[in-house]
Structures are given as structure tokens and as C-alpha cells.
Amino acid sequence: MDCPVCGVKVKVPDDSLPGELFECKDCGANLEFIQDEKGRPGLKVADEVAEDWGQ
Amino acid sequence: MRIGLAYDMARFEEKALIQAARGLGHEVQPIYVKNAEFSVTNPVNPGLDFVIQRCVSHYRAYGSTIALERAGCRVVNNLQVLRDCADKLITTSKLSAAGIPVPQTMVAFSRERALEVARRIGFPLVVKPIQGSWGRMVARAVDEQTFQDIIELRENMPNPQLKIHYIQEHIDKPGRDIRIFYVWGEVPVAIYRVSRQWKTNTALGGRAVPCPITDELREITIKTGMAMGDGVLGVDILETGDGGLLVNEVNAVIEFKNTVLSTGYDLPTKIVEETVRVFRK
């Protein structure tokens, strides 16, 4: 799939789950695997760490 | 069994738990909470034997646990445990009331009273937000001036929680602390989190090293797990200079990637096995 930041192809395994994180090896962007309402896969820039994240 | 896994990020831990459950022959239904909706007034039971709560966001974990329990699901950990572990003031209070050793802890609600408390505890000491993880906003005051600066910053933050001044004695750790895991009454594995920094969270660069589980560690961990309401917990323990152990905090949505990688112990399988055993009773 294409990195939404730099357009380079990012390898995403077939068994990836929505919410799974990947890093674009080219631009270093943290990316999140998503599926739209029709189930079509894609990548978006991952959310920044929020104040309530953690254990 | 049919096992749900409520999550918002699919990290090492979530994938490992799914793989472990499927490897044990269970059916797994991942529940991607960011895309989920639940009826509170007309709940629909999803027909799962239990759900493992894995949301990284505490409020997504909180909200989805409430909704799932409303729908009749058993959630691990349950709402009471999740809520109590997320609040350091509640955690320390429960543990202290159960006779479990914890750092000396005071709470104050104004800068003036906080300063009086600090002078009595003595410096250095530690000021923490009552909610938060990964070492965020945890500050060490080495003297009265530093303490006043910390309190001044907290008092001027918009979050009202930061005006609850949770103040603890500083424990001089031996360059490490202990993360030990409690799984339904068992204590299967532990690591040291080693760091030159005083905050040893692995999120802040602490290095995981296997930790042998002594009888004392096992006993304090079991007592802690029972005091917090049982379940699957990560317990953070400090070693004092005289060989004592103090429970620093308890975590209810545990991270264990570094533990698995450094010890080779299959904690995700243990978690699923024990949870199935408990819920089959």
C-alpha cells in the first residue's frame, strides 16, 4: 500500500488488523492500517500519543 | 471458548494474545473499539465467553468495558479493577488498607498544604498525577524550591486532576525496579527494568532483564493481586536499601512485549489458559 505521507509502497501483511502500526521505511512516518466502511484497506498517519494512553 | 479482544491498537501484545488463544483452539473475535458502537439502553450480548480488554487509551478501555459488561460480557480486567488500577490514589489506598507495603504517601489539595506535607516527608520526594502512565508528569523534587516549582506548574495546568497533589517519599532504587505479573492467583514471570534514569519505565528506555521470583516477591504480588480484585495485572515493585519491597503501582491493561522477548516466557498463552480456567468454573 502507498504511504499517505511520501507515496512509497509500504509492505502490509494480509492478516493485518485495523489499528495495526507500521513504519514507512522511507520517510519514517508512523502509519496505522485502516479499513473503510466497505472494508477496503488503507494506511493513515497514526494517532499521536494521548494523555490517557498507557497501562 | 469464544473470546473477544477489545483493542484500539494492534501491537505485539494484542497479536500475541490472539495467536495464543487460537493456538489453544479458541475462537477469537477482535473488537476494534475505535470503529465500534454499543447500545447502553438496549444492549445486545455478543455471545462471547469473555473479552480481554486491550485498549491503550484508558478512556476507550473504560467506556468499552462499561458497555461490554452492560451487554452481559465478562471482561478481563473488569470495570472495578480497571478503574482502581488507573487511579494511583485509589490503588495506594487499597493496598495500604490491605497491609501491603507501599511508599509513604500523602495527598493535599492546595499548594500551601502540599508544601507543609513535603517538609514533613522530607526531600527528595516524588509528585505524581493520580492518573497517567509511562512516567508522564511524574516529577522528583530534590529540595523545597524544586517542589514549589512543580506544584506551581501543576496548579496552573487546566486539568483539575493535577491540583490533587499525590506526594510520595522518594525510594532510592538500586538502578532498577521490578515488573512482576499476576495472573489469576499465579505469579508466572518477572523482569527488572534497569535504567540510569530514576524513572525506569521501558517506555522511557528502561531495559528489561529477567528477575528471579523469590518467595517474598511471590507473596507480595499475590496479596496485591487479591487486594485489587483479581485478574491479570502488572505489578511494579521497588526494592528498598534494607532489602524490603514496596508496591509502587498496579497496571490493568498490561504491556509485556519486553518481558516475553527478554525472558522467553509465553505470557500470552498463560493469560488465556488461566482466564479460560477461571471462567470455566
mmCIF file of C-alpha atoms in Angstrom:
data_model
loop_
_atom_site.group_PDB
_atom_site.id
_atom_site.type_symbol
_atom_site.label_atom_id
_atom_site.label_comp_id
_atom_site.label_asym_id
_atom_site.label_seq_id
_atom_site.Cartn_x
_atom_site.Cartn_y
_atom_site.Cartn_z
ATOM 1 C CA MET A 1 0.000 0.000 0.000
ATOM 2 C CA ASP A 2 1.055 3.594 -0.516
ATOM 3 C CA CYS A 3 2.424 5.621 2.354
ATOM 4 C CA PRO A 4 -0.013 8.545 2.761
ATOM 5 C CA VAL A 5 2.913 10.882 3.542
ATOM 6 C CA CYS A 6 5.510 10.157 0.852
ATOM 7 C CA GLY A 7 3.748 7.753 -1.515
ATOM 8 C CA VAL A 8 6.325 4.960 -1.246
ATOM 9 C CA LYS A 9 4.976 1.382 -1.120
ATOM 10 C CA VAL A 10 4.679 0.008 2.428
ATOM 11 C CA LYS A 11 4.529 -3.759 2.920
ATOM 12 C CA VAL A 12 1.389 -4.695 4.863
ATOM 13 C CA PRO A 13 0.770 -8.418 5.579
ATOM 14 C CA ASP A 14 -2.558 -9.915 4.500
ATOM 15 C CA ASP A 15 -3.500 -10.799 8.089
ATOM 16 C CA SER A 16 -3.099 -7.238 9.374
ATOM 17 C CA LEU A 17 -5.706 -5.959 11.801
ATOM 18 C CA PRO A 18 -7.286 -2.489 11.767
ATOM 19 C CA GLY A 19 -5.271 -0.408 14.197
ATOM 20 C CA GLU A 20 -2.033 -2.245 13.497
ATOM 21 C CA LEU A 21 1.004 0.014 13.219
ATOM 22 C CA PHE A 22 3.658 0.145 10.524
ATOM 23 C CA GLU A 23 6.550 2.448 9.829
ATOM 24 C CA CYS A 24 7.306 3.813 6.406
ATOM 25 C CA LYS A 25 10.948 2.865 5.875
ATOM 26 C CA ASP A 26 11.415 5.808 3.529
ATOM 27 C CA CYS A 27 10.000 8.826 5.364
ATOM 28 C CA GLY A 28 9.730 7.320 8.866
ATOM 29 C CA ALA A 29 6.039 8.124 9.259
ATOM 30 C CA ASN A 30 4.134 6.054 11.844
ATOM 31 C CA LEU A 31 1.193 4.577 9.968
ATOM 32 C CA GLU A 32 -1.966 2.791 11.015
ATOM 33 C CA PHE A 33 -3.729 0.114 8.967
ATOM 34 C CA ILE A 34 -7.380 1.005 8.430
ATOM 35 C CA GLN A 35 -10.410 -0.354 6.634
ATOM 36 C CA ASP A 36 -13.152 1.906 5.318
ATOM 37 C CA GLU A 37 -16.885 1.205 5.702
ATOM 38 C CA LYS A 38 -16.727 -1.083 2.642
ATOM 39 C CA GLY A 39 -13.781 -2.998 4.077
ATOM 40 C CA ARG A 40 -11.233 -1.508 1.681
ATOM 41 C CA PRO A 41 -7.767 -1.445 3.260
ATOM 42 C CA GLY A 42 -5.552 1.583 3.525
ATOM 43 C CA LEU A 43 -2.997 3.400 5.657
ATOM 44 C CA LYS A 44 -3.310 6.639 7.603
ATOM 45 C CA VAL A 45 -0.893 8.554 9.770
ATOM 46 C CA ALA A 46 -1.118 7.017 13.237
ATOM 47 C CA ASP A 47 -2.567 8.992 16.147
ATOM 48 C CA GLU A 48 -0.146 10.856 18.372
ATOM 49 C CA VAL A 49 0.290 9.530 21.905
ATOM 50 C CA ALA A 50 -2.558 10.910 24.003
ATOM 51 C CA GLU A 51 -2.626 11.855 27.649
ATOM 52 C CA ASP A 52 -4.588 8.758 28.666
ATOM 53 C CA TRP A 53 -2.506 6.192 26.843
ATOM 54 C CA GLY A 54 -0.637 3.508 28.730
ATOM 55 C CA GLN A 55 -1.130 0.720 31.162
ATOM 56 C CA MET B 1 -14.474 -20.791 24.013
ATOM 57 C CA ARG B 2 -15.431 -17.660 22.080
ATOM 58 C CA ILE B 3 -13.056 -14.952 23.220
ATOM 59 C CA GLY B 4 -13.323 -11.268 22.370
ATOM 60 C CA LEU B 5 -10.350 -8.930 22.308
ATOM 61 C CA ALA B 6 -11.275 -5.270 22.639
ATOM 62 C CA TYR B 7 -8.469 -3.102 21.308
ATOM 63 C CA ASP B 8 -7.619 0.233 19.684
ATOM 64 C CA MET B 9 -4.068 -0.526 18.565
ATOM 65 C CA ALA B 10 -2.909 -3.929 17.344
ATOM 66 C CA ARG B 11 0.545 -4.151 18.879
ATOM 67 C CA PHE B 12 2.773 -7.114 19.718
ATOM 68 C CA GLU B 13 0.644 -7.853 22.790
ATOM 69 C CA GLU B 14 -2.714 -7.910 21.008
ATOM 70 C CA LYS B 15 -1.456 -10.075 18.152
ATOM 71 C CA ALA B 16 0.270 -12.408 20.618
ATOM 72 C CA LEU B 17 -2.919 -12.854 22.659
ATOM 73 C CA ILE B 18 -4.971 -13.555 19.523
ATOM 74 C CA GLN B 19 -2.394 -16.056 18.310
ATOM 75 C CA ALA B 20 -2.213 -17.705 21.741
ATOM 76 C CA ALA B 21 -5.975 -18.056 22.014
ATOM 77 C CA ARG B 22 -6.298 -19.501 18.509
ATOM 78 C CA GLY B 23 -3.348 -21.785 19.196
ATOM 79 C CA LEU B 24 -5.246 -23.171 22.194
ATOM 80 C CA GLY B 25 -8.211 -23.912 19.936
ATOM 81 C CA HIS B 26 -10.424 -20.987 20.890
ATOM 82 C CA GLU B 27 -12.365 -18.771 18.526
ATOM 83 C CA VAL B 28 -11.263 -15.137 18.715
ATOM 84 C CA GLN B 29 -13.318 -12.087 17.788
ATOM 85 C CA PRO B 30 -11.218 -8.922 17.623
ATOM 86 C CA ILE B 31 -13.307 -5.876 18.601
ATOM 87 C CA TYR B 32 -11.784 -2.734 17.100
ATOM 88 C CA VAL B 33 -13.176 -0.275 19.627
ATOM 89 C CA LYS B 34 -12.420 2.842 17.550
ATOM 90 C CA ASN B 35 -14.982 1.620 14.999
ATOM 91 C CA ALA B 36 -17.382 0.012 17.478
ATOM 92 C CA GLU B 37 -20.721 1.121 18.806
ATOM 93 C CA PHE B 38 -22.603 -0.305 21.784
ATOM 94 C CA SER B 39 -26.141 0.298 22.953
ATOM 95 C CA VAL B 40 -26.329 1.183 26.618
ATOM 96 C CA THR B 41 -30.140 1.164 26.780
ATOM 97 C CA ASN B 42 -30.783 -1.842 24.514
ATOM 98 C CA PRO B 43 -27.607 -3.886 24.871
ATOM 99 C CA VAL B 44 -27.004 -6.875 22.676
ATOM 100 C CA ASN B 45 -24.963 -9.689 24.147
ATOM 101 C CA PRO B 46 -22.264 -10.547 21.596
ATOM 102 C CA GLY B 47 -22.272 -14.169 22.744
ATOM 103 C CA LEU B 48 -18.661 -14.240 23.893
ATOM 104 C CA ASP B 49 -17.434 -16.263 26.856
ATOM 105 C CA PHE B 50 -15.256 -13.345 27.893
ATOM 106 C CA VAL B 51 -13.494 -10.309 26.468
ATOM 107 C CA ILE B 52 -9.879 -9.354 27.065
ATOM 108 C CA GLN B 53 -9.647 -5.573 27.378
ATOM 109 C CA ARG B 54 -6.611 -4.250 25.500
ATOM 110 C CA CYS B 55 -7.290 -0.598 24.674
ATOM 111 C CA VAL B 56 -4.196 1.589 25.062
ATOM 112 C CA SER B 57 -6.410 4.607 25.688
ATOM 113 C CA HIS B 58 -7.665 4.384 29.263
ATOM 114 C CA TYR B 59 -10.927 6.113 28.390
ATOM 115 C CA ARG B 60 -11.607 3.777 25.458
ATOM 116 C CA ALA B 61 -10.861 0.861 27.782
ATOM 117 C CA TYR B 62 -13.140 2.351 30.427
ATOM 118 C CA GLY B 63 -16.032 3.113 28.056
ATOM 119 C CA SER B 64 -15.891 -0.172 26.187
ATOM 120 C CA THR B 65 -15.626 -2.187 29.407
ATOM 121 C CA ILE B 66 -18.721 -0.464 30.772
ATOM 122 C CA ALA B 67 -20.595 -1.147 27.532
ATOM 123 C CA LEU B 68 -19.479 -4.772 27.284
ATOM 124 C CA GLU B 69 -20.377 -5.502 30.904
ATOM 125 C CA ARG B 70 -23.743 -3.803 30.307
ATOM 126 C CA ALA B 71 -24.234 -6.237 27.445
ATOM 127 C CA GLY B 72 -23.598 -9.152 29.769
ATOM 128 C CA CYS B 73 -19.968 -9.850 28.875
ATOM 129 C CA ARG B 74 -17.297 -10.808 31.356
ATOM 130 C CA VAL B 75 -14.331 -8.535 30.765
ATOM 131 C CA VAL B 76 -10.732 -9.076 31.863
ATOM 132 C CA ASN B 77 -9.987 -6.985 33.713
ATOM 133 C CA ASN B 78 -13.429 -5.980 34.985
ATOM 134 C CA LEU B 79 -14.522 -2.367 35.410
ATOM 135 C CA GLN B 80 -13.753 -2.207 39.139
ATOM 136 C CA VAL B 81 -10.196 -3.463 38.649
ATOM 137 C CA LEU B 82 -9.612 -1.263 35.603
ATOM 138 C CA ARG B 83 -10.853 1.828 37.391
ATOM 139 C CA ASP B 84 -8.973 1.195 40.621
ATOM 140 C CA CYS B 85 -5.659 0.412 38.916
ATOM 141 C CA ALA B 86 -5.924 3.526 36.746
ATOM 142 C CA ASP B 87 -6.033 5.806 39.795
ATOM 143 C CA LYS B 88 -2.857 5.826 41.883
ATOM 144 C CA LEU B 89 -4.668 7.323 44.873
ATOM 145 C CA ILE B 90 -7.224 4.501 44.885
ATOM 146 C CA THR B 91 -4.520 1.886 44.295
ATOM 147 C CA THR B 92 -2.253 3.091 47.099
ATOM 148 C CA SER B 93 -5.200 3.459 49.423
ATOM 149 C CA LYS B 94 -6.454 -0.107 48.783
ATOM 150 C CA LEU B 95 -3.006 -1.639 49.091
ATOM 151 C CA SER B 96 -2.194 0.260 52.275
ATOM 152 C CA ALA B 97 -5.542 -0.725 53.797
ATOM 153 C CA ALA B 98 -4.728 -4.371 52.975
ATOM 154 C CA GLY B 99 -1.424 -4.102 54.849
ATOM 155 C CA ILE B 100 0.708 -4.244 51.699
ATOM 156 C CA PRO B 101 3.906 -2.166 51.946
ATOM 157 C CA VAL B 102 3.805 0.946 49.750
ATOM 158 C CA PRO B 103 5.888 4.160 49.735
ATOM 159 C CA GLN B 104 4.753 6.699 52.322
ATOM 160 C CA THR B 105 2.060 8.679 50.503
ATOM 161 C CA MET B 106 0.159 11.858 51.283
ATOM 162 C CA VAL B 107 -2.415 13.823 49.316
ATOM 163 C CA ALA B 108 -3.004 17.557 49.517
ATOM 164 C CA PHE B 109 -5.315 19.930 47.677
ATOM 165 C CA SER B 110 -3.572 23.301 47.854
ATOM 166 C CA ARG B 111 -0.043 24.494 47.266
ATOM 167 C CA GLU B 112 0.301 25.666 50.866
ATOM 168 C CA ARG B 113 -0.784 22.374 52.391
ATOM 169 C CA ALA B 114 1.296 20.434 49.822
ATOM 170 C CA LEU B 115 4.370 22.346 50.976
ATOM 171 C CA GLU B 116 3.684 21.517 54.617
ATOM 172 C CA VAL B 117 3.342 17.844 53.674
ATOM 173 C CA ALA B 118 6.566 17.958 51.671
ATOM 174 C CA ARG B 119 8.505 19.458 54.567
ATOM 175 C CA ARG B 120 7.303 16.636 56.835
ATOM 176 C CA ILE B 121 8.131 13.874 54.343
ATOM 177 C CA GLY B 122 11.495 15.380 53.536
ATOM 178 C CA PHE B 123 13.434 15.678 50.302
ATOM 179 C CA PRO B 124 13.876 14.272 47.772
ATOM 180 C CA LEU B 125 10.289 13.230 47.165
ATOM 181 C CA VAL B 126 8.050 12.400 44.224
ATOM 182 C CA VAL B 127 4.922 14.143 42.932
ATOM 183 C CA LYS B 128 2.665 12.222 40.561
ATOM 184 C CA PRO B 129 -0.606 12.748 38.724
ATOM 185 C CA ILE B 130 -3.183 10.330 40.120
ATOM 186 C CA GLN B 131 -3.920 9.111 36.598
ATOM 187 C CA GLY B 132 -1.343 8.579 33.898
ATOM 188 C CA SER B 133 1.123 6.060 32.615
ATOM 189 C CA TRP B 134 4.549 5.660 31.082
ATOM 190 C CA GLY B 135 6.050 8.052 33.659
ATOM 191 C CA ARG B 136 4.202 11.062 32.287
ATOM 192 C CA MET B 137 4.133 14.106 34.593
ATOM 193 C CA VAL B 138 5.925 12.175 37.369
ATOM 194 C CA ALA B 139 8.388 14.605 38.940
ATOM 195 C CA ARG B 140 11.071 14.333 41.564
ATOM 196 C CA ALA B 141 11.601 17.316 43.862
ATOM 197 C CA VAL B 142 15.133 17.375 45.246
ATOM 198 C CA ASP B 143 14.509 20.371 47.508
ATOM 199 C CA GLU B 144 11.844 22.810 48.608
ATOM 200 C CA GLN B 145 12.378 25.189 45.690
ATOM 201 C CA THR B 146 12.006 22.412 43.101
ATOM 202 C CA PHE B 147 8.903 21.198 44.878
ATOM 203 C CA GLN B 148 7.341 24.654 44.818
ATOM 204 C CA ASP B 149 8.122 24.972 41.112
ATOM 205 C CA ILE B 150 6.470 21.608 40.413
ATOM 206 C CA ILE B 151 3.362 22.494 42.418
ATOM 207 C CA GLU B 152 3.173 25.918 40.750
ATOM 208 C CA LEU B 153 3.215 24.254 37.314
ATOM 209 C CA ARG B 154 0.553 21.743 38.348
ATOM 210 C CA GLU B 155 -1.679 24.431 39.870
ATOM 211 C CA ASN B 156 -1.559 26.371 36.599
ATOM 212 C CA MET B 157 -2.461 23.427 34.369
ATOM 213 C CA PRO B 158 -6.076 23.362 33.153
ATOM 214 C CA ASN B 159 -6.608 19.723 34.190
ATOM 215 C CA PRO B 160 -8.220 19.793 37.658
ATOM 216 C CA GLN B 161 -6.744 16.358 38.433
ATOM 217 C CA LEU B 162 -3.330 17.970 38.605
ATOM 218 C CA LYS B 163 -4.494 20.004 41.576
ATOM 219 C CA ILE B 164 -4.737 16.780 43.574
ATOM 220 C CA HIS B 165 -1.174 16.629 44.839
ATOM 221 C CA TYR B 166 -0.224 12.987 45.305
ATOM 222 C CA ILE B 167 3.104 13.158 47.134
ATOM 223 C CA GLN B 168 5.311 10.178 47.963
ATOM 224 C CA GLU B 169 8.615 9.597 49.679
ATOM 225 C CA HIS B 170 11.399 9.005 47.188
ATOM 226 C CA ILE B 171 12.777 5.471 47.249
ATOM 227 C CA ASP B 172 16.460 5.164 46.397
ATOM 228 C CA LYS B 173 16.241 2.259 43.971
ATOM 229 C CA PRO B 174 19.294 0.164 43.035
ATOM 230 C CA GLY B 175 19.174 1.367 39.398
ATOM 231 C CA ARG B 176 16.144 -0.756 38.669
ATOM 232 C CA ASP B 177 12.637 -1.674 39.668
ATOM 233 C CA ILE B 178 10.629 -4.870 39.225
ATOM 234 C CA ARG B 179 7.677 -5.532 36.959
ATOM 235 C CA ILE B 180 6.024 -8.744 38.034
ATOM 236 C CA PHE B 181 2.909 -10.324 36.572
ATOM 237 C CA TYR B 182 -0.116 -11.597 38.471
ATOM 238 C CA VAL B 183 -2.400 -13.961 36.555
ATOM 239 C CA TRP B 184 -5.433 -15.169 38.482
ATOM 240 C CA GLY B 185 -3.515 -16.040 41.655
ATOM 241 C CA GLU B 186 -0.312 -17.142 39.957
ATOM 242 C CA VAL B 187 2.948 -15.252 39.540
ATOM 243 C CA PRO B 188 4.482 -16.662 36.354
ATOM 244 C CA VAL B 189 7.208 -14.207 35.354
ATOM 245 C CA ALA B 190 9.021 -11.006 36.313
ATOM 246 C CA ILE B 191 11.590 -8.613 34.910
ATOM 247 C CA TYR B 192 13.896 -5.982 36.297
ATOM 248 C CA ARG B 193 13.579 -2.668 34.476
ATOM 249 C CA VAL B 194 17.083 -1.324 34.566
ATOM 250 C CA SER B 195 17.847 2.323 33.929
ATOM 251 C CA ARG B 196 20.344 5.020 34.832
ATOM 252 C CA GLN B 197 17.383 7.402 34.951
ATOM 253 C CA TRP B 198 15.257 7.413 38.078
ATOM 254 C CA LYS B 199 12.164 6.635 36.018
ATOM 255 C CA THR B 200 12.619 3.041 34.916
ATOM 256 C CA ASN B 201 9.614 2.679 32.564
ATOM 257 C CA THR B 202 10.576 0.739 29.450
ATOM 258 C CA ALA B 203 8.584 3.373 27.559
ATOM 259 C CA LEU B 204 11.331 5.776 28.672
ATOM 260 C CA GLY B 205 14.223 3.499 27.781
ATOM 261 C CA GLY B 206 14.368 1.138 30.771
ATOM 262 C CA ARG B 207 15.947 -2.197 29.808
ATOM 263 C CA ALA B 208 14.199 -5.476 30.628
ATOM 264 C CA VAL B 209 16.243 -8.193 32.355
ATOM 265 C CA PRO B 210 14.786 -11.451 33.752
ATOM 266 C CA CYS B 211 14.094 -11.280 37.502
ATOM 267 C CA PRO B 212 14.042 -14.405 39.670
ATOM 268 C CA ILE B 213 10.808 -14.722 41.636
ATOM 269 C CA THR B 214 11.617 -15.085 45.324
ATOM 270 C CA ASP B 215 9.107 -16.237 47.925
ATOM 271 C CA GLU B 216 8.842 -12.638 49.160
ATOM 272 C CA LEU B 217 8.127 -11.311 45.667
ATOM 273 C CA ARG B 218 5.539 -14.022 45.063
ATOM 274 C CA GLU B 219 3.796 -13.342 48.357
ATOM 275 C CA ILE B 220 3.588 -9.563 47.940
ATOM 276 C CA THR B 221 2.387 -9.941 44.348
ATOM 277 C CA ILE B 222 -0.371 -12.397 45.238
ATOM 278 C CA LYS B 223 -1.535 -10.172 48.097
ATOM 279 C CA THR B 224 -1.540 -7.202 45.699
ATOM 280 C CA GLY B 225 -3.499 -9.037 43.032
ATOM 281 C CA MET B 226 -6.124 -10.153 45.526
ATOM 282 C CA ALA B 227 -6.365 -6.678 47.082
ATOM 283 C CA MET B 228 -7.023 -5.120 43.673
ATOM 284 C CA GLY B 229 -9.773 -7.627 42.846
ATOM 285 C CA ASP B 230 -8.011 -10.467 40.989
ATOM 286 C CA GLY B 231 -7.432 -10.752 37.260
ATOM 287 C CA VAL B 232 -4.425 -10.189 35.007
ATOM 288 C CA LEU B 233 -2.164 -7.474 36.403
ATOM 289 C CA GLY B 234 1.283 -5.969 36.102
ATOM 290 C CA VAL B 235 2.676 -5.005 39.497
ATOM 291 C CA ASP B 236 5.541 -2.513 39.839
ATOM 292 C CA ILE B 237 7.715 -3.126 42.889
ATOM 293 C CA LEU B 238 10.536 -1.061 44.380
ATOM 294 C CA GLU B 239 13.416 -2.541 46.338
ATOM 295 C CA THR B 240 14.469 -0.555 49.380
ATOM 296 C CA GLY B 241 18.019 -0.272 50.637
ATOM 297 C CA ASP B 242 17.346 -2.617 53.569
ATOM 298 C CA GLY B 243 16.034 -5.460 51.406
ATOM 299 C CA GLY B 244 12.378 -4.533 51.663
ATOM 300 C CA LEU B 245 9.801 -4.459 48.881
ATOM 301 C CA LEU B 246 7.242 -1.725 48.238
ATOM 302 C CA VAL B 247 4.418 -1.872 45.698
ATOM 303 C CA ASN B 248 4.574 1.279 43.572
ATOM 304 C CA GLU B 249 1.633 0.748 41.238
ATOM 305 C CA VAL B 250 -0.585 -1.837 39.578
ATOM 306 C CA ASN B 251 -1.451 -1.973 35.881
ATOM 307 C CA ALA B 252 -4.640 -3.444 34.450
ATOM 308 C CA VAL B 253 -4.003 -3.333 30.675
ATOM 309 C CA ILE B 254 -0.565 -4.848 30.783
ATOM 310 C CA GLU B 255 2.236 -4.458 28.308
ATOM 311 C CA PHE B 256 4.530 -7.485 28.093
ATOM 312 C CA LYS B 257 6.492 -7.366 24.839
ATOM 313 C CA ASN B 258 9.791 -6.699 26.626
ATOM 314 C CA THR B 259 9.027 -9.379 29.198
ATOM 315 C CA VAL B 260 8.332 -12.032 26.563
ATOM 316 C CA LEU B 261 11.363 -11.087 24.476
ATOM 317 C CA SER B 262 13.794 -10.919 27.405
ATOM 318 C CA THR B 263 12.607 -13.999 29.333
ATOM 319 C CA GLY B 264 11.276 -16.227 26.551
ATOM 320 C CA TYR B 265 8.256 -16.938 28.731
ATOM 321 C CA ASP B 266 4.968 -17.368 26.845
ATOM 322 C CA LEU B 267 2.904 -14.987 28.957
ATOM 323 C CA PRO B 268 0.069 -14.526 26.424
ATOM 324 C CA THR B 269 -0.653 -18.258 26.425
ATOM 325 C CA LYS B 270 -0.583 -18.304 30.222
ATOM 326 C CA ILE B 271 -3.034 -15.402 30.339
ATOM 327 C CA VAL B 272 -5.504 -17.115 28.016
ATOM 328 C CA GLU B 273 -5.150 -20.527 29.679
ATOM 329 C CA GLU B 274 -5.709 -19.188 33.186
ATOM 330 C CA THR B 275 -8.587 -16.935 32.166
ATOM 331 C CA VAL B 276 -10.320 -19.876 30.468
ATOM 332 C CA ARG B 277 -9.728 -21.979 33.585
ATOM 333 C CA VAL B 278 -11.258 -19.306 35.821
ATOM 334 C CA PHE B 279 -14.294 -18.748 33.643
ATOM 335 C CA ARG B 280 -14.948 -22.440 33.081
ATOM 336 C CA LYS B 281 -15.536 -22.935 36.828
#
